[in-house]
Every structure is written in structure tokens, then in C-alpha cells.
mmCIF file of C-alpha atoms in Angstrom:
data_model
loop_
_atom_site.group_PDB
_atom_site.id
_atom_site.type_symbol
_atom_site.label_atom_id
_atom_site.label_comp_id
_atom_site.label_asym_id
_atom_site.label_seq_id
_atom_site.Cartn_x
_atom_site.Cartn_y
_atom_site.Cartn_z
ATOM 1 C CA MET T 198 -26.068 5.628 74.288
ATOM 2 C CA LEU T 199 -26.415 7.417 71.138
ATOM 3 C CA GLU T 200 -29.388 10.475 71.373
ATOM 4 C CA LEU T 201 -30.140 12.427 68.296
ATOM 5 C CA GLN T 202 -32.535 15.736 69.173
ATOM 6 C CA ASN T 203 -34.044 17.874 65.997
ATOM 7 C CA LEU T 204 -31.124 17.415 63.972
ATOM 8 C CA GLU T 205 -30.915 19.117 60.724
ATOM 9 C CA VAL T 206 -28.715 18.666 57.785
ATOM 10 C CA ALA T 207 -28.774 20.520 54.205
ATOM 11 C CA TYR T 208 -26.903 20.358 51.375
ATOM 12 C CA GLY T 209 -26.753 23.933 50.474
ATOM 13 C CA SER T 210 -29.980 25.535 50.055
ATOM 14 C CA ILE T 211 -31.340 21.696 50.224
ATOM 15 C CA LYS T 212 -32.888 20.852 53.399
ATOM 16 C CA ALA T 213 -32.013 16.864 53.522
ATOM 17 C CA LEU T 214 -32.976 16.531 57.479
ATOM 18 C CA HIS T 215 -35.601 18.568 58.868
ATOM 19 C CA GLY T 216 -34.959 18.009 62.533
ATOM 20 C CA ILE T 217 -34.735 14.201 63.448
ATOM 21 C CA SER T 218 -35.141 12.683 66.546
ATOM 22 C CA LEU T 219 -34.294 9.331 67.904
ATOM 23 C CA LYS T 220 -32.899 7.265 70.493
ATOM 24 C CA VAL T 221 -30.246 4.261 70.576
ATOM 25 C CA PRO T 222 -29.954 2.772 73.714
ATOM 26 C CA GLU T 223 -26.872 0.613 74.880
ATOM 27 C CA LYS T 224 -26.393 -2.839 73.837
ATOM 28 C CA SER T 225 -29.438 -2.821 71.612
ATOM 29 C CA ILE T 226 -29.615 -2.851 67.518
ATOM 30 C CA VAL T 227 -31.750 0.268 66.433
ATOM 31 C CA THR T 228 -32.671 0.316 62.685
ATOM 32 C CA LEU T 229 -33.593 2.960 60.198
ATOM 33 C CA ILE T 230 -35.447 1.955 57.269
ATOM 34 C CA GLY T 231 -37.068 3.913 54.504
ATOM 35 C CA ALA T 232 -37.106 4.837 50.509
ATOM 36 C CA ASN T 233 -33.741 5.869 48.957
ATOM 37 C CA GLY T 234 -33.380 9.710 49.466
ATOM 38 C CA ALA T 235 -35.131 9.510 52.963
ATOM 39 C CA GLY T 236 -31.737 10.554 54.803
ATOM 40 C CA LYS T 237 -30.876 7.600 56.459
ATOM 41 C CA SER T 238 -27.268 7.773 55.137
ATOM 42 C CA THR T 239 -26.949 11.300 55.990
ATOM 43 C CA THR T 240 -28.095 10.708 59.364
ATOM 44 C CA LEU T 241 -25.285 8.335 59.759
ATOM 45 C CA ARG T 242 -23.007 10.928 58.175
ATOM 46 C CA ALA T 243 -24.198 13.465 60.492
ATOM 47 C CA ILE T 244 -23.486 11.371 63.337
ATOM 48 C CA SER T 245 -19.990 10.761 62.833
ATOM 49 C CA GLY T 246 -18.907 14.484 61.992
ATOM 50 C CA LEU T 247 -18.496 14.026 58.073
ATOM 51 C CA LEU T 248 -21.597 16.268 57.607
ATOM 52 C CA LYS T 249 -21.993 19.654 59.674
ATOM 53 C CA ALA T 250 -25.324 19.734 61.487
ATOM 54 C CA ARG T 251 -27.378 23.017 60.816
ATOM 55 C CA GLY T 252 -29.322 22.565 63.957
ATOM 56 C CA GLY T 253 -30.038 20.008 66.770
ATOM 57 C CA SER T 254 -27.848 18.022 68.567
ATOM 58 C CA VAL T 255 -26.170 14.567 68.632
ATOM 59 C CA LYS T 256 -24.999 13.118 72.118
ATOM 60 C CA TYR T 257 -23.077 9.874 72.655
ATOM 61 C CA ASP T 258 -22.877 8.507 75.894
ATOM 62 C CA GLY T 259 -24.373 11.678 77.414
ATOM 63 C CA GLU T 260 -21.884 13.733 75.875
ATOM 64 C CA ASP T 261 -22.603 16.387 73.040
ATOM 65 C CA ILE T 262 -20.528 15.205 69.899
ATOM 66 C CA THR T 263 -22.786 17.257 67.669
ATOM 67 C CA ASN T 264 -20.085 18.453 64.602
ATOM 68 C CA ALA T 265 -17.246 17.206 66.384
ATOM 69 C CA ALA T 266 -14.159 16.363 63.928
ATOM 70 C CA PRO T 267 -14.571 12.542 62.622
ATOM 71 C CA HIS T 268 -11.630 11.088 64.028
ATOM 72 C CA LYS T 269 -12.236 12.364 67.300
ATOM 73 C CA ILE T 270 -15.491 10.639 67.410
ATOM 74 C CA VAL T 271 -13.986 7.628 66.620
ATOM 75 C CA ALA T 272 -11.250 7.675 69.335
ATOM 76 C CA LYS T 273 -14.472 7.864 71.630
ATOM 77 C CA GLY T 274 -15.717 4.442 70.255
ATOM 78 C CA LEU T 275 -18.234 5.347 67.715
ATOM 79 C CA CYS T 276 -17.495 3.590 64.601
ATOM 80 C CA HIS T 277 -18.945 4.170 60.769
ATOM 81 C CA VAL T 278 -19.044 1.041 58.420
ATOM 82 C CA PRO T 279 -20.064 3.526 55.364
ATOM 83 C CA GLU T 280 -22.204 2.630 52.108
ATOM 84 C CA GLY T 281 -19.919 1.186 49.616
ATOM 85 C CA ARG T 282 -17.392 -0.317 52.167
ATOM 86 C CA MET T 283 -14.718 2.095 51.156
ATOM 87 C CA ILE T 284 -12.200 -0.573 52.022
ATOM 88 C CA PHE T 285 -8.651 0.284 50.742
ATOM 89 C CA ALA T 286 -8.331 -1.728 47.623
ATOM 90 C CA ASN T 287 -4.574 -1.999 47.251
ATOM 91 C CA LEU T 288 -3.841 -3.272 50.739
ATOM 92 C CA THR T 289 -4.293 -6.460 51.962
ATOM 93 C CA VAL T 290 -6.788 -7.715 54.143
ATOM 94 C CA GLU T 291 -4.374 -7.662 57.331
ATOM 95 C CA GLU T 292 -3.140 -4.265 56.099
ATOM 96 C CA ASN T 293 -7.054 -2.933 56.217
ATOM 97 C CA LEU T 294 -7.282 -4.527 59.565
ATOM 98 C CA ARG T 295 -4.343 -3.026 60.755
ATOM 99 C CA MET T 296 -5.646 0.852 59.380
ATOM 100 C CA GLY T 297 -9.009 0.006 61.754
ATOM 101 C CA ALA T 298 -6.555 -0.151 64.774
ATOM 102 C CA TYR T 299 -4.407 3.200 63.909
ATOM 103 C CA LEU T 300 -5.555 4.907 67.225
ATOM 104 C CA ARG T 301 -4.537 1.496 69.037
ATOM 105 C CA LYS T 302 -1.031 1.206 70.880
ATOM 106 C CA ASP T 303 -1.955 -2.125 72.290
ATOM 107 C CA SER T 304 -0.290 -4.606 70.241
ATOM 108 C CA ALA T 305 -1.223 -7.536 72.000
ATOM 109 C CA GLY T 306 -5.026 -6.378 72.036
ATOM 110 C CA ILE T 307 -4.529 -5.760 68.383
ATOM 111 C CA LYS T 308 -3.314 -9.419 67.887
ATOM 112 C CA THR T 309 -6.468 -10.558 69.588
ATOM 113 C CA ASP T 310 -9.029 -8.693 68.070
ATOM 114 C CA THR T 311 -7.246 -9.471 64.731
ATOM 115 C CA GLU T 312 -7.976 -13.456 65.441
ATOM 116 C CA TYR T 313 -11.479 -12.310 66.630
ATOM 117 C CA CYS T 314 -12.176 -10.778 63.340
ATOM 118 C CA PHE T 315 -10.920 -13.947 61.498
ATOM 119 C CA HIS T 316 -13.049 -16.062 63.996
ATOM 120 C CA ILE T 317 -16.287 -14.295 62.887
ATOM 121 C CA PHE T 318 -15.483 -14.006 59.409
ATOM 122 C CA PRO T 319 -13.430 -17.246 58.670
ATOM 123 C CA ARG T 320 -13.270 -16.179 54.683
ATOM 124 C CA LEU T 321 -11.225 -13.140 55.720
ATOM 125 C CA LYS T 322 -8.216 -15.614 57.252
ATOM 126 C CA GLU T 323 -8.344 -17.489 54.092
ATOM 127 C CA ARG T 324 -7.619 -14.124 52.055
ATOM 128 C CA ARG T 325 -5.232 -12.441 54.797
ATOM 129 C CA THR T 326 -2.772 -12.005 52.305
ATOM 130 C CA GLN T 327 -5.018 -10.856 49.202
ATOM 131 C CA ALA T 328 -5.676 -7.405 48.113
ATOM 132 C CA ALA T 329 -8.905 -6.257 49.449
ATOM 133 C CA GLY T 330 -9.434 -5.088 45.864
ATOM 134 C CA THR T 331 -9.759 -8.553 44.238
ATOM 135 C CA MET T 332 -12.251 -9.903 47.038
ATOM 136 C CA SER T 333 -16.533 -10.206 46.383
ATOM 137 C CA GLY T 334 -18.456 -7.541 47.586
ATOM 138 C CA GLY T 335 -19.789 -9.830 50.252
ATOM 139 C CA GLU T 336 -16.159 -10.595 51.530
ATOM 140 C CA GLN T 337 -15.174 -6.702 51.289
ATOM 141 C CA GLN T 338 -18.387 -5.828 53.589
ATOM 142 C CA MET T 339 -17.040 -8.196 55.923
ATOM 143 C CA LEU T 340 -13.502 -6.825 55.693
ATOM 144 C CA ALA T 341 -15.432 -3.287 56.390
ATOM 145 C CA ILE T 342 -16.985 -4.476 59.612
ATOM 146 C CA ALA T 343 -13.753 -6.006 60.932
ATOM 147 C CA ARG T 344 -11.858 -2.834 60.191
ATOM 148 C CA ALA T 345 -14.367 -0.974 62.250
ATOM 149 C CA LEU T 346 -13.944 -3.532 64.968
ATOM 150 C CA MET T 347 -10.522 -3.156 65.382
ATOM 151 C CA GLY T 348 -11.156 0.239 66.490
ATOM 152 C CA ARG T 349 -12.736 -1.372 69.397
ATOM 153 C CA PRO T 350 -15.915 0.446 69.078
ATOM 154 C CA ARG T 351 -18.678 0.391 71.825
ATOM 155 C CA CYS T 352 -21.053 1.669 68.900
ATOM 156 C CA LEU T 353 -21.526 0.567 65.747
ATOM 157 C CA MET T 354 -23.040 1.978 62.942
ATOM 158 C CA LEU T 355 -23.787 0.047 59.535
ATOM 159 C CA ASP T 356 -24.710 1.891 56.464
ATOM 160 C CA GLU T 357 -26.323 -0.784 53.845
ATOM 161 C CA PRO T 358 -24.392 -3.900 54.792
ATOM 162 C CA SER T 359 -26.287 -5.986 52.283
ATOM 163 C CA LEU T 360 -26.267 -3.768 49.240
ATOM 164 C CA GLY T 361 -24.896 -5.544 46.378
ATOM 165 C CA ILE T 362 -24.037 -8.667 47.890
ATOM 166 C CA ALA T 363 -25.228 -12.266 47.288
ATOM 167 C CA PRO T 364 -28.060 -13.527 49.319
ATOM 168 C CA ILE T 365 -25.986 -16.456 50.775
ATOM 169 C CA LEU T 366 -23.339 -13.864 52.084
ATOM 170 C CA VAL T 367 -26.172 -11.448 53.391
ATOM 171 C CA ARG T 368 -27.272 -14.377 55.711
ATOM 172 C CA ALA T 369 -23.832 -15.152 57.016
ATOM 173 C CA ILE T 370 -23.153 -11.165 57.810
ATOM 174 C CA PHE T 371 -26.264 -10.522 59.335
ATOM 175 C CA ASP T 372 -25.932 -13.514 61.351
ATOM 176 C CA GLN T 373 -22.242 -11.879 62.888
ATOM 177 C CA ILE T 374 -23.999 -8.717 63.455
ATOM 178 C CA VAL T 375 -26.282 -10.376 65.756
ATOM 179 C CA ALA T 376 -23.408 -12.119 67.232
ATOM 180 C CA ILE T 377 -21.171 -8.908 67.628
ATOM 181 C CA ASN T 378 -24.353 -7.463 69.185
ATOM 182 C CA LYS T 379 -24.534 -10.201 71.880
ATOM 183 C CA GLU T 380 -20.829 -11.374 72.707
ATOM 184 C CA ARG T 381 -19.295 -7.811 72.542
ATOM 185 C CA GLY T 382 -22.364 -6.117 74.026
ATOM 186 C CA LEU T 383 -22.091 -3.633 71.221
ATOM 187 C CA THR T 384 -24.542 -1.301 70.155
ATOM 188 C CA ILE T 385 -25.671 -1.043 66.903
ATOM 189 C CA LEU T 386 -27.524 1.407 64.472
ATOM 190 C CA LEU T 387 -28.178 -0.262 61.415
ATOM 191 C CA VAL T 388 -29.319 1.541 57.896
ATOM 192 C CA GLU T 389 -30.796 -0.920 55.650
ATOM 193 C CA GLN T 390 -32.918 -1.510 52.595
ATOM 194 C CA ASN T 391 -33.640 -5.080 53.058
ATOM 195 C CA ALA T 392 -36.276 -4.059 55.880
ATOM 196 C CA ASN T 393 -37.574 -7.347 56.481
ATOM 197 C CA LEU T 394 -34.107 -8.334 57.551
ATOM 198 C CA ALA T 395 -33.233 -5.537 59.530
ATOM 199 C CA LEU T 396 -36.105 -5.705 61.612
ATOM 200 C CA LYS T 397 -36.231 -9.200 62.195
ATOM 201 C CA ILE T 398 -32.578 -8.483 64.194
ATOM 202 C CA SER T 399 -33.812 -5.373 65.718
ATOM 203 C CA SER T 400 -35.262 -4.315 68.604
ATOM 204 C CA TYR T 401 -36.369 -1.080 67.602
ATOM 205 C CA GLY T 402 -36.760 0.570 64.447
ATOM 206 C CA TYR T 403 -37.478 4.245 62.967
ATOM 207 C CA VAL T 404 -38.961 4.636 59.498
ATOM 208 C CA LEU T 405 -37.715 7.822 57.500
ATOM 209 C CA GLU T 406 -39.544 9.751 54.611
ATOM 210 C CA THR T 407 -38.121 12.870 52.924
ATOM 211 C CA GLY T 408 -35.905 13.607 56.123
ATOM 212 C CA CYS T 409 -38.471 13.169 58.598
ATOM 213 C CA VAL T 410 -39.082 10.531 61.382
ATOM 214 C CA LEU T 411 -42.394 9.211 59.999
ATOM 215 C CA LEU T 412 -42.984 6.312 62.137
ATOM 216 C CA GLU T 413 -41.551 4.467 64.985
ATOM 217 C CA ASP T 414 -42.081 1.265 67.301
ATOM 218 C CA THR T 415 -40.748 -1.847 68.512
ATOM 219 C CA ALA T 416 -39.280 -3.891 65.484
ATOM 220 C CA GLU T 417 -42.133 -6.406 66.089
ATOM 221 C CA SER T 418 -44.514 -3.951 65.782
ATOM 222 C CA LEU T 419 -43.245 -2.448 62.700
ATOM 223 C CA GLN T 420 -43.111 -5.738 61.078
ATOM 224 C CA LYS T 421 -47.141 -6.103 61.716
ATOM 225 C CA ASN T 422 -47.765 -2.580 60.719
ATOM 226 C CA PRO T 423 -50.042 -2.590 57.517
ATOM 227 C CA GLU T 424 -48.674 0.528 56.092
ATOM 228 C CA VAL T 425 -44.683 -0.536 56.855
ATOM 229 C CA ARG T 426 -45.667 -3.898 55.362
ATOM 230 C CA ALA T 427 -47.005 -2.358 52.223
ATOM 231 C CA ALA T 428 -44.489 0.236 51.683
ATOM 232 C CA TYR T 429 -41.111 -1.749 52.790
ATOM 233 C CA LEU T 430 -41.692 -5.355 53.401
ATOM 234 C CA GLY T 431 -43.248 -6.205 49.909
ATOM 235 C CA ASP T 432 -46.815 -7.229 51.145
#
């Protein structure tokens, strides 16, 4: 569903991605792991059109979307939940969800999807009229994912969903990421510092280092790899 070929991105004269190639099969969960500054978030931002590629290509569902406008990429069903959540703090939970559906005209479908979001994240239903900025980090992360789901994506990119969140809520969020993948057949590309947790729910993984793919393998094999265990899994 998603394929990068020799993707290059630079910030001014500084190269951030040095020809990254990866594949995300339809209905799979694929994870990118690596240290801070490895290029994980840059990769997602380049896919979603927020950063311009200097070289290489991004293909989504067989179509070249390299450097397409972000709103056009969203309209094709590729949604990005950014690092730091970026919810609309002054809007209520319900208003944030409506913003996620801004490209849609099907009011009945929007209502159904809102109820689905409240079903998978009951805390959001409890806080539907609350200003989003007054919620905890974990609740805001739930809202960021739910807001993306309101766009009816076929492929969802999640950037650091566990960052700054209480462990009990991290588990709940990851359980729902798996549920969304299974129930809706949603393809997921996950960037996550908690490599252990990310690999447990993924089928395949890529290890990034200084803007390059250092290693790729099934998630199960990466979990057993001594180098990966020593560098990213705390062994």
C-alpha cells in the first residue's frame, strides 16, 4: 500500500534522509525504530507532504504522491497523527473530531464514525464537551488518533503515540491500535520510541540510523536480534 524508494530529505544543506526504501503491505502494522535524530519523524513528514523530498519517490496504493500537497494526500486516505498530538486545544473533543471529518459530506457516516471513536476510546465520550487542551496527555493522544480516524483513512501513520503518557494509558492506546488494524483492516505505519511494545504489535520492522535503513526484518526476528536487543530493547 505504501512504498518509499530511495527517499532523500534535507533541512537546508543538511541531509536528514539518505535514500530510504521501505514497504508497508496493505492491512499490516509496520514499525520504524531508531534513536532520536535517526530520521523516523522526518520520514513520516515527507510521506504526508509536510516536508519536500529532494530525491526518490513515495507511492501510495500504486500512485506516485511524492511532494503532493498534504490536503490532497489526506483526501486519498493517508492520515498522519503527528508527534506531540497537535490537537486543537481550545476546541471541545467533539469539535476536534468534526475537524477530522472536514473533507466529508456524509453526515450519517460522520455520526457513525464519531460513535465508533467513542466506543474504542470511552474516555473521549465522557469528555465530549470538554476543551481538549484541559485533558491529560494520554487522553489527548486518544483524541489525535480518533480525529485521524474521522477522515476515514485506509492507511494511518502514527508518530510516537506513547510519548509522555502514563504506562496504563499506553497499554490501552496500543490495544486499540491493534483493534483498529483488525476491525477496520487499516494499514498502519508506526514510529515509536518504545521499541519493545512497537515490535510486539507489528508484523515487520525497520531500524533507522542517521537517515539510513540499518536493518529490516520481521518484527519477531528483530526482537530476537542481539544488536537490536542491546541498542533498543534494553538488554
